Coordinates of C-alpha atoms in Angstrom, one line a residue:
M1 CA 65.7 93.2 101.1
G2 CA 67.8 90.8 102.6
S3 CA 70.6 87.9 101.6
R4 CA 73.3 90.7 100.5
K5 CA 71.6 91.2 96.9
A6 CA 74.2 94.2 96.3
E7 CA 77.4 92.0 95.4
S8 CA 77.7 90.3 92.1
D9 CA 80.3 88.1 90.4
G10 CA 84.0 89.0 89.3
S11 CA 87.0 88.0 91.3
S12 CA 89.2 90.8 93.7
S13 CA 92.2 89.7 92.1
D14 CA 91.7 91.1 88.8
S15 CA 93.8 93.7 87.5
S16 CA 91.2 95.5 86.1
F17 CA 89.3 96.3 88.9
P18 CA 86.9 99.7 88.9
V19 CA 87.8 103.1 88.7
S20 CA 87.1 105.7 90.7
H21 CA 83.9 106.9 89.1
S22 CA 82.4 103.3 89.4
R23 CA 79.0 103.4 91.5
V24 CA 79.4 102.5 95.1
V25 CA 77.0 100.3 97.0
E26 CA 76.8 100.2 101.2
V27 CA 76.1 97.1 102.3
V28 CA 75.9 96.3 106.5
A29 CA 76.2 92.8 107.8
G30 CA 76.7 91.3 111.2
V31 CA 78.5 88.9 113.2
I32 CA 75.7 87.0 115.1
R33 CA 76.6 84.7 117.9
D34 CA 74.4 82.2 119.8
A35 CA 75.0 80.6 123.2
R36 CA 78.1 78.1 122.3
G37 CA 79.9 81.4 121.2
R38 CA 79.7 79.7 117.4
I39 CA 78.8 82.8 114.6
L40 CA 75.7 82.6 112.0
L41 CA 76.3 82.2 108.7
S42 CA 74.4 82.4 105.4
R43 CA 74.5 80.8 101.7
R44 CA 73.9 82.4 98.6
T45 CA 70.9 80.6 97.1
E46 CA 71.1 79.2 93.4
G47 CA 70.2 81.7 90.9
R48 CA 72.5 84.7 92.3
D49 CA 75.0 86.0 92.0
L50 CA 78.2 84.2 94.2
A51 CA 75.9 81.3 94.3
G52 CA 76.5 78.9 96.7
L53 CA 79.1 80.9 98.8
W54 CA 78.7 81.5 102.4
E55 CA 78.6 85.2 104.1
F56 CA 77.8 87.4 107.2
P57 CA 74.3 87.7 107.1
G58 CA 72.8 91.3 106.1
G59 CA 71.8 93.4 102.8
K60 CA 72.0 96.8 101.2
R61 CA 71.7 100.1 103.2
E62 CA 69.5 102.2 102.1
P63 CA 69.5 106.1 101.0
G64 CA 68.5 107.7 104.5
E65 CA 69.5 104.5 106.4
T66 CA 71.6 105.1 109.1
A67 CA 74.2 101.5 109.2
E68 CA 72.1 100.3 112.3
A69 CA 68.9 100.8 111.2
A70 CA 69.4 99.1 108.5
L71 CA 71.1 95.9 109.7
S72 CA 68.4 95.1 111.6
R73 CA 65.7 96.0 109.2
E74 CA 67.7 93.6 107.3
L75 CA 68.3 90.8 109.6
Q76 CA 64.7 91.0 110.9
E77 CA 63.3 90.7 106.9
E78 CA 66.2 87.8 106.3
L79 CA 66.3 85.7 109.4
G80 CA 62.9 86.8 111.7
I81 CA 65.0 87.9 114.5
E82 CA 64.8 91.3 116.6
T83 CA 69.2 92.7 117.3
E84 CA 70.8 95.0 119.1
V85 CA 73.7 96.5 116.8
G86 CA 76.4 96.8 118.5
A87 CA 80.1 97.7 118.0
A88 CA 82.0 98.6 114.7
L89 CA 83.9 95.0 113.6
I90 CA 85.5 96.4 110.1
R91 CA 84.8 98.5 107.0
V92 CA 85.9 96.5 103.9
P93 CA 85.9 97.9 100.4
Q94 CA 85.8 95.6 97.7
A95 CA 85.9 96.5 94.0
Y96 CA 83.9 94.2 91.8
P97 CA 83.9 94.1 88.1
D98 CA 80.3 96.4 87.9
K99 CA 80.8 98.7 91.3
R100 CA 82.7 99.2 94.0
L101 CA 81.3 97.4 97.5
V102 CA 81.7 98.7 101.1
L103 CA 80.5 96.3 103.7
D104 CA 80.1 97.2 106.9
V105 CA 80.6 94.7 110.0
R106 CA 78.9 94.9 113.5
E107 CA 79.1 92.9 116.2
I108 CA 75.6 92.2 117.6
R109 CA 75.4 92.4 120.7
A110 CA 71.8 91.1 121.4
W111 CA 69.0 89.1 119.4
R112 CA 65.8 87.4 119.8
G113 CA 63.8 85.0 118.1
S114 CA 64.6 82.1 116.1
A115 CA 67.2 82.3 113.3
R116 CA 65.8 81.0 109.9
G117 CA 66.2 81.4 106.8
R118 CA 62.9 83.2 105.4
E119 CA 64.3 83.5 101.7
G120 CA 64.9 79.9 101.1
Q121 CA 68.4 80.2 102.1
A122 CA 71.0 77.7 104.1
L123 CA 72.0 78.7 107.2
V124 CA 74.9 77.4 109.4
W125 CA 76.4 78.2 112.9
V126 CA 80.0 77.9 113.3
P127 CA 82.6 77.6 115.6
P128 CA 85.1 80.9 115.3
H129 CA 88.1 78.7 114.6
K130 CA 86.5 77.3 111.5
L131 CA 85.1 80.3 109.9
A132 CA 88.5 80.7 107.3
S133 CA 87.5 77.1 105.8
Y134 CA 83.8 78.1 104.5
A135 CA 84.2 79.6 101.2
M136 CA 83.3 83.1 101.0
P137 CA 83.1 86.0 98.5
P138 CA 85.8 88.5 98.4
A139 CA 84.8 90.9 101.0
D140 CA 83.9 88.8 104.1
R141 CA 87.4 87.2 104.1
P142 CA 88.8 89.9 105.8
V143 CA 85.8 89.9 108.2
V144 CA 87.0 86.7 109.2
A145 CA 90.8 87.7 110.0
A146 CA 89.1 90.6 111.9
L147 CA 87.3 88.4 114.3
E148 CA 90.4 85.8 114.5
Q149 CA 93.8 87.0 113.7
A150 CA 95.8 89.7 115.9
D151 CA 94.9 93.3 115.0
R152 CA 98.7 94.2 115.9
Y153 CA 101.9 93.1 114.3
L154 CA 104.9 94.0 116.0
V155 CA 108.5 94.1 113.3
T156 CA 111.4 94.0 115.9
P157 CA 114.2 97.0 115.8
E158 CA 117.7 96.2 115.2
P159 CA 119.3 94.1 117.7
G160 CA 122.0 96.4 119.8
D161 CA 125.2 95.0 120.9
N162 CA 123.1 93.5 123.9
D163 CA 121.2 90.5 123.0
D164 CA 119.6 89.6 126.3
E165 CA 118.3 92.9 126.6
W166 CA 116.7 92.6 123.3
L167 CA 115.0 89.1 124.1
A168 CA 113.7 90.6 127.4
A169 CA 111.9 93.9 125.2
L170 CA 110.3 91.2 123.3
S171 CA 109.5 89.2 126.0
A172 CA 107.7 92.5 127.4
A173 CA 106.0 93.0 124.3
L174 CA 104.7 89.6 124.6
A175 CA 103.7 90.1 127.8
A176 CA 101.6 93.3 126.7
G177 CA 99.7 91.3 124.2
V178 CA 101.1 91.3 120.9
R179 CA 100.8 88.0 119.2
R180 CA 102.4 88.3 115.3
V181 CA 105.5 89.0 115.4
Q182 CA 107.7 89.7 112.2
L183 CA 111.9 88.9 113.2
R184 CA 113.5 91.4 111.3
A185 CA 117.5 92.7 111.6
P186 CA 118.5 93.3 108.0
E187 CA 122.0 94.2 109.3
L188 CA 122.9 91.9 111.7
G189 CA 121.8 89.3 109.0
A190 CA 123.6 90.7 106.5
G191 CA 126.7 90.4 108.9
D192 CA 127.1 88.2 111.8
G193 CA 126.4 85.1 110.2
Q194 CA 125.9 83.3 113.4
R195 CA 124.4 85.7 115.8
W196 CA 121.4 86.2 114.3
P197 CA 120.3 82.8 113.6
R198 CA 120.6 81.8 117.5
L199 CA 119.2 84.9 118.5
A200 CA 116.2 84.1 116.0
A201 CA 115.9 80.4 117.2
A202 CA 115.7 82.1 121.3
A203 CA 113.0 85.1 119.6
V204 CA 111.0 81.8 118.3
K205 CA 111.3 80.2 121.6
R206 CA 109.7 83.1 123.2
C207 CA 107.0 83.7 120.7
R208 CA 106.1 80.4 121.0
A209 CA 105.7 79.9 124.7
A210 CA 103.5 83.2 124.7
K211 CA 101.4 81.7 121.9
A212 CA 102.4 84.2 119.3
E213 CA 102.2 84.0 115.9
V214 CA 106.1 84.5 114.2
L215 CA 107.7 85.1 110.7
I216 CA 111.4 85.7 109.7
N217 CA 111.6 88.6 107.5
G218 CA 113.5 87.7 103.7
D219 CA 115.3 84.7 104.4
I220 CA 113.5 81.6 103.5
A221 CA 116.3 79.4 104.4
L222 CA 115.8 80.0 108.4
A223 CA 112.7 80.2 108.4
N224 CA 112.2 76.9 107.0
A225 CA 115.1 75.8 109.3
L226 CA 112.9 77.3 112.3
G227 CA 109.8 76.2 111.4
A228 CA 108.4 79.6 111.3
G229 CA 106.5 81.9 109.4
L230 CA 108.0 84.1 106.3
H231 CA 107.4 87.7 105.6
L232 CA 108.5 88.3 102.0
R233 CA 110.1 91.6 101.1
A234 CA 108.1 93.2 98.2
T235 CA 111.1 92.4 95.5
Q236 CA 111.3 88.5 96.6
L237 CA 107.5 88.7 95.2
R238 CA 108.8 89.6 91.8
E239 CA 111.4 86.9 92.1
L240 CA 109.4 84.0 93.4
G241 CA 107.0 81.8 91.5
E242 CA 105.7 79.1 93.9
R243 CA 105.2 79.5 97.4
P244 CA 108.4 79.4 99.2
I245 CA 107.4 77.3 102.3
A246 CA 105.8 74.2 103.8
T247 CA 102.2 74.2 103.7
G248 CA 100.4 75.1 107.1
A249 CA 103.5 77.7 107.4
V250 CA 102.8 81.2 107.7
L251 CA 103.3 83.7 104.7
A252 CA 103.2 87.7 104.8
A253 CA 104.7 89.9 102.4
S254 CA 105.2 93.7 102.5
C255 CA 103.3 95.6 99.4
H256 CA 103.4 99.5 98.1
D257 CA 101.0 99.1 95.4
A258 CA 97.6 97.1 94.2
D259 CA 100.3 95.3 92.0
E260 CA 102.4 93.9 94.9
L261 CA 99.2 92.9 96.6
R262 CA 97.6 91.0 94.2
A263 CA 101.1 89.6 93.4
A264 CA 101.1 88.5 97.2
Q265 CA 97.5 87.3 96.5
A266 CA 98.7 85.0 94.0
L267 CA 101.2 83.8 95.3
G268 CA 99.3 82.6 98.2
C269 CA 100.5 84.8 101.0
D270 CA 97.9 84.6 104.2
F271 CA 98.1 88.8 104.9
A272 CA 100.6 91.7 103.8
V273 CA 101.4 95.0 105.0
V274 CA 101.0 98.3 103.2
G275 CA 102.3 101.6 103.3
S276 CA 104.0 104.1 105.0
I277 CA 100.5 105.5 105.6
R278 CA 102.0 108.5 107.6
P279 CA 105.8 109.5 107.8
T280 CA 108.0 108.0 110.6
P281 CA 110.5 108.8 112.7
S282 CA 113.3 106.8 110.2
H283 CA 111.7 108.4 106.9
P284 CA 110.6 112.0 107.9
S285 CA 110.7 113.0 104.5
V286 CA 108.6 110.3 102.7
L287 CA 105.2 111.3 103.0
G288 CA 102.4 108.6 104.1
I289 CA 100.3 107.6 101.4
G290 CA 97.5 108.4 104.0
W291 CA 94.0 106.0 104.9
E292 CA 91.9 106.9 101.4
A293 CA 95.1 105.9 99.4
F294 CA 95.1 102.4 101.3
A295 CA 91.3 101.8 101.3
A296 CA 91.6 101.8 96.9
M297 CA 94.4 99.6 97.4
R298 CA 92.6 97.1 99.4
E299 CA 89.5 97.3 97.3
S300 CA 92.4 95.1 94.7
V301 CA 92.8 91.6 97.1
S302 CA 90.7 90.1 99.7
L303 CA 93.7 89.2 101.7
P304 CA 94.4 90.4 105.4
I305 CA 96.2 93.5 105.2
Y306 CA 97.8 95.9 108.3
A307 CA 98.8 99.6 107.9
I308 CA 102.2 100.5 108.8
G309 CA 103.9 104.0 109.0
G310 CA 103.7 106.1 112.4
L311 CA 100.8 104.0 113.6
G312 CA 100.5 102.7 117.4
P313 CA 97.1 101.1 119.0
G314 CA 95.5 103.9 119.1
D315 CA 94.9 103.9 115.3
L316 CA 93.3 100.9 115.0
D317 CA 89.7 101.9 114.9
E318 CA 90.4 104.4 112.0
A319 CA 92.7 101.3 110.3
R320 CA 89.7 98.9 110.7
R321 CA 87.5 102.2 109.2
H322 CA 89.9 102.1 106.2
G323 CA 89.4 97.6 105.8
A324 CA 92.7 97.1 107.7
Q325 CA 93.2 93.8 109.9
G326 CA 95.2 96.0 112.5
I327 CA 98.6 98.0 112.5
A328 CA 102.2 96.9 112.0
A329 CA 104.6 98.8 114.2
I330 CA 108.3 98.8 115.3
R331 CA 108.6 101.9 118.0
S332 CA 104.9 101.4 119.1
L333 CA 105.0 97.4 120.0
W334 CA 108.2 97.7 121.4
A335 CA 108.3 97.9 124.7
A336 CA 112.3 99.6 124.8
A337 CA 111.4 102.0 122.0

């Protein structure tokens, strides 16, 4: 009954997260909005695991229940409201010391009644842009990102000989709705010492004009010079002892296993990218890790994580079902590809 009793204490960044035979507990939660667009959070009561943290209301799914039926029941028991359960938002697998939790989050299409904490829990209505300031259990943090951050992360291809064409293709991707971009040009960046900084500066300007978040791949000095975010290579995670960019700038990392993900979280990364999920045209002989392996790595941290490798916008629903923030891609998000 109510208040997400299935969760227990323990940091998801613990390297000894449960092995595959740990019991799996399925929990459902709802994103409930009021007439002003604010979202309802419930505070875990004293004397319980994770007491004092804020969460999306819901509870444990019982055997034989559908997710929709379980969520409707839990919200009536916990808040005293009748609900119409809508679309799936994200399904987050999360490891705890004694169990593996799966948090299935749904949009609440409509609700009736007066929401109140029927189990003594405090409630608060929060504007979406302020959700991240509330302390939450590990499984709820990716939900906030799914609500507020981009579900597509464009990684730019290596520029050819024509900078104007490359910038035009970037503008087309931005016009198509891309709102998070990684500027990546390893060959050009390692060669011409002047062309890539100039081109990156022009790209940053276009991203900002489109209100898109922009990160520089690997080059800490260039990211700081342009006031952009920084996307670290996996090898850089092992070399850095502290966050390498200014507070407020976005930091991300490419990761290939759970240890690298935990390193990214410890460093203070805002999100990570994991893959390759499938073989790609550039690496057709490299087998992808697949969605189940992705979900297993997802359990070890509370970071938002993009899946990469042979994916496109048509894979967004599958990505969210396995706990991903969305998809990262070059070809499928680049207008000129």
